[in-house]
mmCIF file of C-alpha atoms and ligand atoms in Angstrom:
data_model
loop_
_atom_site.group_PDB
_atom_site.id
_atom_site.type_symbol
_atom_site.label_atom_id
_atom_site.label_comp_id
_atom_site.label_asym_id
_atom_site.label_seq_id
_atom_site.Cartn_x
_atom_site.Cartn_y
_atom_site.Cartn_z
ATOM 1 C CA UNK A 1 67.649 114.059 107.495
ATOM 2 C CA UNK A 2 67.771 117.875 107.515
ATOM 3 C CA UNK A 3 65.772 119.407 104.673
ATOM 4 C CA UNK A 4 67.945 121.077 102.025
ATOM 5 C CA UNK A 5 67.287 124.793 101.722
ATOM 6 C CA UNK A 6 68.433 126.820 98.707
ATOM 7 C CA UNK A 7 71.708 128.509 99.652
ATOM 8 C CA UNK A 8 71.197 132.108 100.785
ATOM 9 C CA UNK A 9 73.991 133.277 98.516
ATOM 10 C CA UNK A 10 72.099 132.058 95.434
ATOM 11 C CA UNK A 11 69.817 135.005 95.988
ATOM 12 C CA UNK A 12 72.808 137.246 95.224
ATOM 13 C CA UNK A 13 73.027 135.981 91.647
ATOM 14 C CA UNK A 14 71.384 137.800 88.763
ATOM 15 C CA UNK A 15 71.745 134.769 86.465
ATOM 16 C CA UNK A 16 73.194 131.290 86.657
ATOM 17 C CA UNK A 17 75.476 130.882 83.625
ATOM 18 C CA UNK A 18 76.626 127.316 84.302
ATOM 19 C CA UNK A 19 74.607 124.951 86.469
ATOM 20 C CA UNK A 20 76.046 122.410 88.882
ATOM 21 C CA UNK A 21 74.946 119.530 86.648
ATOM 22 C CA UNK A 22 76.454 121.165 83.536
ATOM 23 C CA UNK A 23 79.782 121.479 85.393
ATOM 24 C CA UNK A 24 79.669 117.798 86.381
ATOM 25 C CA UNK A 25 78.949 116.670 82.819
ATOM 26 C CA UNK A 26 81.636 118.888 81.282
ATOM 27 C CA UNK A 27 84.300 117.777 83.765
ATOM 28 C CA UNK A 28 83.725 114.136 82.951
ATOM 29 C CA UNK A 29 84.378 114.841 79.252
ATOM 30 C CA UNK A 30 87.320 117.156 80.001
ATOM 31 C CA UNK A 31 88.885 114.430 82.164
ATOM 32 C CA UNK A 32 88.521 111.956 79.284
ATOM 33 C CA UNK A 33 90.073 114.415 76.798
ATOM 34 C CA UNK A 34 93.011 115.068 79.122
ATOM 35 C CA UNK A 35 93.567 111.353 79.820
ATOM 36 C CA UNK A 36 93.508 110.701 76.085
ATOM 37 C CA UNK A 37 95.933 113.556 75.307
ATOM 38 C CA UNK A 38 98.540 112.288 77.808
ATOM 39 C CA UNK A 39 98.313 108.584 76.979
ATOM 40 C CA UNK A 40 100.161 106.610 79.661
ATOM 41 C CA UNK A 41 102.220 109.545 80.923
ATOM 42 C CA UNK A 42 102.208 110.784 84.491
ATOM 43 C CA UNK A 43 100.914 114.365 84.803
ATOM 44 C CA UNK A 44 102.204 116.998 87.214
ATOM 45 C CA UNK A 45 99.140 119.119 87.863
ATOM 46 C CA UNK A 46 99.859 122.675 88.995
ATOM 47 C CA UNK A 47 96.778 124.484 90.299
ATOM 48 C CA UNK A 48 96.699 128.246 90.679
ATOM 49 C CA UNK A 49 95.057 128.829 94.051
ATOM 50 C CA UNK A 50 92.661 129.935 95.361
ATOM 51 C CA UNK A 51 90.471 130.133 92.269
ATOM 52 C CA UNK A 52 91.320 126.722 90.785
ATOM 53 C CA UNK A 53 90.897 124.723 94.030
ATOM 54 C CA UNK A 54 87.390 123.375 93.423
ATOM 55 C CA UNK A 55 87.850 122.823 89.697
ATOM 56 C CA UNK A 56 91.151 120.995 90.216
ATOM 57 C CA UNK A 57 89.775 118.794 92.998
ATOM 58 C CA UNK A 58 86.922 117.591 90.794
ATOM 59 C CA UNK A 59 88.820 117.451 87.502
ATOM 60 C CA UNK A 60 91.722 115.290 88.683
ATOM 61 C CA UNK A 61 89.225 112.654 89.833
ATOM 62 C CA UNK A 62 88.063 112.433 86.212
ATOM 63 C CA UNK A 63 91.615 111.876 84.896
ATOM 64 C CA UNK A 64 92.878 108.296 84.719
ATOM 65 C CA UNK A 65 96.623 108.993 84.522
ATOM 66 C CA UNK A 66 98.950 108.934 87.526
ATOM 67 C CA UNK A 67 99.067 112.459 88.937
ATOM 68 C CA UNK A 68 101.366 114.543 91.111
ATOM 69 C CA UNK A 69 99.708 117.683 92.491
ATOM 70 C CA UNK A 70 101.188 121.037 93.448
ATOM 71 C CA UNK A 71 99.789 124.560 93.909
ATOM 72 C CA UNK A 72 101.062 128.046 93.264
ATOM 73 C CA UNK A 73 99.661 131.375 94.380
ATOM 74 C CA UNK A 74 99.808 134.482 92.224
ATOM 75 C CA UNK A 75 99.156 138.046 93.353
ATOM 76 C CA UNK A 76 96.291 139.771 91.676
ATOM 77 C CA UNK A 77 97.608 142.621 89.591
ATOM 78 C CA UNK A 78 94.136 144.059 89.179
ATOM 79 C CA UNK A 79 94.094 146.669 91.944
ATOM 80 C CA UNK A 80 97.829 146.938 92.363
ATOM 81 C CA UNK A 81 99.311 149.992 90.712
ATOM 82 C CA UNK A 82 102.816 149.137 92.011
ATOM 83 C CA UNK A 83 103.099 145.851 90.126
ATOM 84 C CA UNK A 84 102.608 147.666 86.803
ATOM 85 C CA UNK A 85 99.984 145.151 85.814
ATOM 86 C CA UNK A 86 102.294 142.141 86.062
ATOM 87 C CA UNK A 87 101.171 139.209 88.219
ATOM 88 C CA UNK A 88 103.719 138.198 90.893
ATOM 89 C CA UNK A 89 104.434 134.727 92.304
ATOM 90 C CA UNK A 90 103.539 134.607 96.032
ATOM 91 C CA UNK A 91 103.881 130.896 96.716
ATOM 92 C CA UNK A 92 106.113 128.803 94.497
ATOM 93 C CA UNK A 93 106.218 125.149 93.479
ATOM 94 C CA UNK A 94 107.358 122.527 95.958
ATOM 95 C CA UNK A 95 107.731 119.731 93.371
ATOM 96 C CA UNK A 96 110.574 119.439 90.917
ATOM 97 C CA UNK A 97 109.067 119.706 87.433
ATOM 98 C CA UNK A 98 112.202 119.216 85.326
ATOM 99 C CA UNK A 99 111.448 116.678 82.557
ATOM 100 C CA UNK A 100 107.838 116.303 83.785
ATOM 101 C CA UNK A 101 104.587 116.843 81.897
ATOM 102 C CA UNK A 102 102.980 119.868 83.543
ATOM 103 C CA UNK A 103 99.272 120.614 83.325
ATOM 104 C CA UNK A 104 98.635 124.108 84.641
ATOM 105 C CA UNK A 105 95.083 124.706 85.863
ATOM 106 C CA UNK A 106 93.365 128.046 86.445
ATOM 107 C CA UNK A 107 89.785 129.079 87.072
ATOM 108 C CA UNK A 108 89.368 131.619 84.278
ATOM 109 C CA UNK A 109 91.255 132.959 81.301
ATOM 110 C CA UNK A 110 90.425 136.638 81.006
ATOM 111 C CA UNK A 111 93.064 139.131 79.796
ATOM 112 C CA UNK A 112 95.534 136.238 79.598
ATOM 113 C CA UNK A 113 98.174 138.050 81.664
ATOM 114 C CA UNK A 114 98.231 135.589 84.567
ATOM 115 C CA UNK A 115 98.625 132.421 82.520
ATOM 116 C CA UNK A 116 101.097 134.005 80.114
ATOM 117 C CA UNK A 117 103.377 134.948 83.037
ATOM 118 C CA UNK A 118 102.973 131.603 84.838
ATOM 119 C CA UNK A 119 103.703 129.544 81.709
ATOM 120 C CA UNK A 120 106.862 131.606 81.198
ATOM 121 C CA UNK A 121 107.944 130.890 84.825
ATOM 122 C CA UNK A 122 107.217 127.170 84.502
ATOM 123 C CA UNK A 123 109.134 126.841 81.249
ATOM 124 C CA UNK A 124 112.265 128.162 83.008
ATOM 125 C CA UNK A 125 112.233 124.963 85.106
ATOM 126 C CA UNK A 126 112.696 122.748 82.024
ATOM 127 C CA UNK A 127 109.519 120.627 82.060
ATOM 128 C CA UNK A 128 109.056 117.982 79.363
ATOM 129 C CA UNK A 129 105.845 119.783 78.327
ATOM 130 C CA UNK A 130 103.437 122.463 79.557
ATOM 131 C CA UNK A 131 99.734 122.451 78.777
ATOM 132 C CA UNK A 132 97.025 124.639 80.271
ATOM 133 C CA UNK A 133 93.463 123.964 81.335
ATOM 134 C CA UNK A 134 90.895 126.563 82.397
ATOM 135 C CA UNK A 135 87.360 126.139 83.597
ATOM 136 C CA UNK A 136 86.179 129.338 81.900
ATOM 137 C CA UNK A 137 87.372 131.372 78.932
ATOM 138 C CA UNK A 138 86.238 134.962 78.344
ATOM 139 C CA UNK A 139 87.453 134.908 74.800
ATOM 140 C CA UNK A 140 86.759 138.537 73.894
ATOM 141 C CA UNK A 141 88.785 139.982 76.787
ATOM 142 C CA UNK A 142 92.327 139.023 75.822
ATOM 143 C CA UNK A 143 95.066 141.667 76.227
ATOM 144 C CA UNK A 144 97.914 139.256 75.541
ATOM 145 C CA UNK A 145 97.759 136.436 73.035
ATOM 146 C CA UNK A 146 96.992 133.207 74.889
ATOM 147 C CA UNK A 147 94.955 130.086 74.205
ATOM 148 C CA UNK A 148 94.415 127.284 76.707
ATOM 149 C CA UNK A 149 94.777 123.659 75.582
ATOM 150 C CA UNK A 150 91.673 122.526 77.487
ATOM 151 C CA UNK A 151 88.660 124.764 78.155
ATOM 152 C CA UNK A 152 85.573 123.968 80.224
ATOM 153 C CA UNK A 153 83.211 126.688 78.991
ATOM 154 C CA UNK A 154 83.452 129.846 76.915
ATOM 155 C CA UNK A 155 81.496 132.611 78.618
ATOM 156 C CA UNK A 156 80.504 136.172 77.714
ATOM 157 C CA UNK A 157 82.233 139.200 79.201
ATOM 158 C CA UNK A 158 80.435 139.247 82.566
ATOM 159 C CA UNK A 159 81.945 139.145 86.054
ATOM 160 C CA UNK A 160 81.148 135.688 87.423
ATOM 161 C CA UNK A 161 81.385 133.994 90.813
ATOM 162 C CA UNK A 162 80.986 130.496 92.188
ATOM 163 C CA UNK A 163 82.679 127.105 91.919
ATOM 164 C CA UNK A 164 85.991 128.627 93.044
ATOM 165 C CA UNK A 165 85.592 132.091 91.542
ATOM 166 C CA UNK A 166 85.274 134.929 94.014
ATOM 167 C CA UNK A 167 84.259 138.492 94.492
ATOM 168 C CA UNK A 168 86.358 139.863 97.413
ATOM 169 C CA UNK A 169 86.930 136.212 98.504
ATOM 170 C CA UNK A 170 83.182 135.518 98.745
ATOM 171 C CA UNK A 171 81.037 133.059 96.762
ATOM 172 C CA UNK A 172 83.779 130.487 96.027
ATOM 173 C CA UNK A 173 81.590 127.777 97.587
ATOM 174 C CA UNK A 174 78.586 128.213 95.261
ATOM 175 C CA UNK A 175 78.116 124.932 93.375
ATOM 176 C CA UNK A 176 77.187 126.766 90.136
ATOM 177 C CA UNK A 177 78.679 129.718 88.232
ATOM 178 C CA UNK A 178 76.685 132.912 87.932
ATOM 179 C CA UNK A 179 76.658 136.665 87.532
ATOM 180 C CA UNK A 180 76.397 138.736 90.705
ATOM 181 C CA UNK A 181 73.568 141.226 91.007
ATOM 182 C CA UNK A 182 74.986 144.649 90.054
ATOM 183 C CA UNK A 183 74.245 146.311 93.414
ATOM 184 C CA UNK A 184 76.421 143.657 95.149
ATOM 185 C CA UNK A 185 79.469 144.246 92.981
ATOM 186 C CA UNK A 186 80.860 147.140 95.016
ATOM 187 C CA UNK A 187 79.506 147.116 98.551
ATOM 188 C CA UNK A 188 81.552 149.674 100.561
ATOM 189 C CA UNK A 189 81.901 147.361 103.589
ATOM 190 C CA UNK A 190 83.945 144.905 101.472
ATOM 191 C CA UNK A 191 86.373 147.473 100.152
HETATM 192 P P1 LIG B 201 93.725 137.316 83.647
HETATM 193 O O1 LIG B 201 95.140 137.423 84.132
HETATM 194 O O2 LIG B 201 93.142 138.652 83.289
HETATM 195 O O3 LIG B 201 93.522 136.305 82.554
HETATM 196 O O4 LIG B 201 92.834 136.930 84.886
HETATM 197 C C1 LIG B 201 92.878 135.764 85.539
HETATM 198 C C2 LIG B 201 92.398 135.944 86.970
HETATM 199 O O5 LIG B 201 91.480 137.049 87.130
HETATM 200 C C3 LIG B 201 91.607 134.737 87.346
HETATM 201 O O6 LIG B 201 92.443 133.728 87.859
HETATM 202 C C4 LIG B 201 90.612 135.278 88.350
HETATM 203 O O7 LIG B 201 91.205 135.245 89.653
HETATM 204 C C5 LIG B 201 90.390 136.717 87.962
HETATM 205 N N1 LIG B 201 89.123 136.896 87.202
HETATM 206 C C6 LIG B 201 88.977 137.255 85.908
HETATM 207 N N2 LIG B 201 87.675 137.338 85.553
HETATM 208 C C7 LIG B 201 86.976 136.996 86.661
HETATM 209 C C8 LIG B 201 85.555 136.866 86.922
HETATM 210 O O8 LIG B 201 84.673 137.065 86.082
HETATM 211 N N3 LIG B 201 85.234 136.478 88.191
HETATM 212 C C9 LIG B 201 86.150 136.232 89.165
HETATM 213 N N4 LIG B 201 87.469 136.339 88.950
HETATM 214 C C10 LIG B 201 87.886 136.723 87.714
HETATM 215 MG MG1 LIG B 202 90.462 135.602 91.894
#
């Protein structure tokens, strides 16, 4: 058996905020809460990719209900002056969600703009219900009023990576969630 070495990218973290084992434990409980909330109903899970890929993959295995899975992709409004700060839909739903119970999953609730816009879009397709689930909630950062129905962890206002969350598309594969070292947050070669 090859000997496990600590991942090189761990060295890029200043602090680990949520460990791999804490994520595993929390997801088990979150899966139970979600199963309980939906009773016997089938759930149409809609994951916002790329950020929610890892979280969704693990979470749905902790949910007992029958599940249909779909993904949507949203443009980041963060560095886009043309979109006037409004997230745009880049890849839309393939499944019909009319009269279905939709559980929308995202990696992190920050200003609230992304989820507020996506919930509005989903509601136009007449689902039976829409609930939201986020792995992380930066509660003090909200610019629009929005609360998720299911939250993995509340975290302080720090830029985090790992377990699906990226900086310039890197670090999504870290098994834990942590804060990047400050000197790595704007390397010119990634611009
Ligand atoms: P919101 O629209 O401001 O709530 O932001 C949601 C999106 O911003 C998330 O889906 C992430 O892609 C991104 N985001 C916000 N905070 C962080 C962070 O700390 N690390 C990585 N991505 C983040
Ligand atoms: Mg992102």
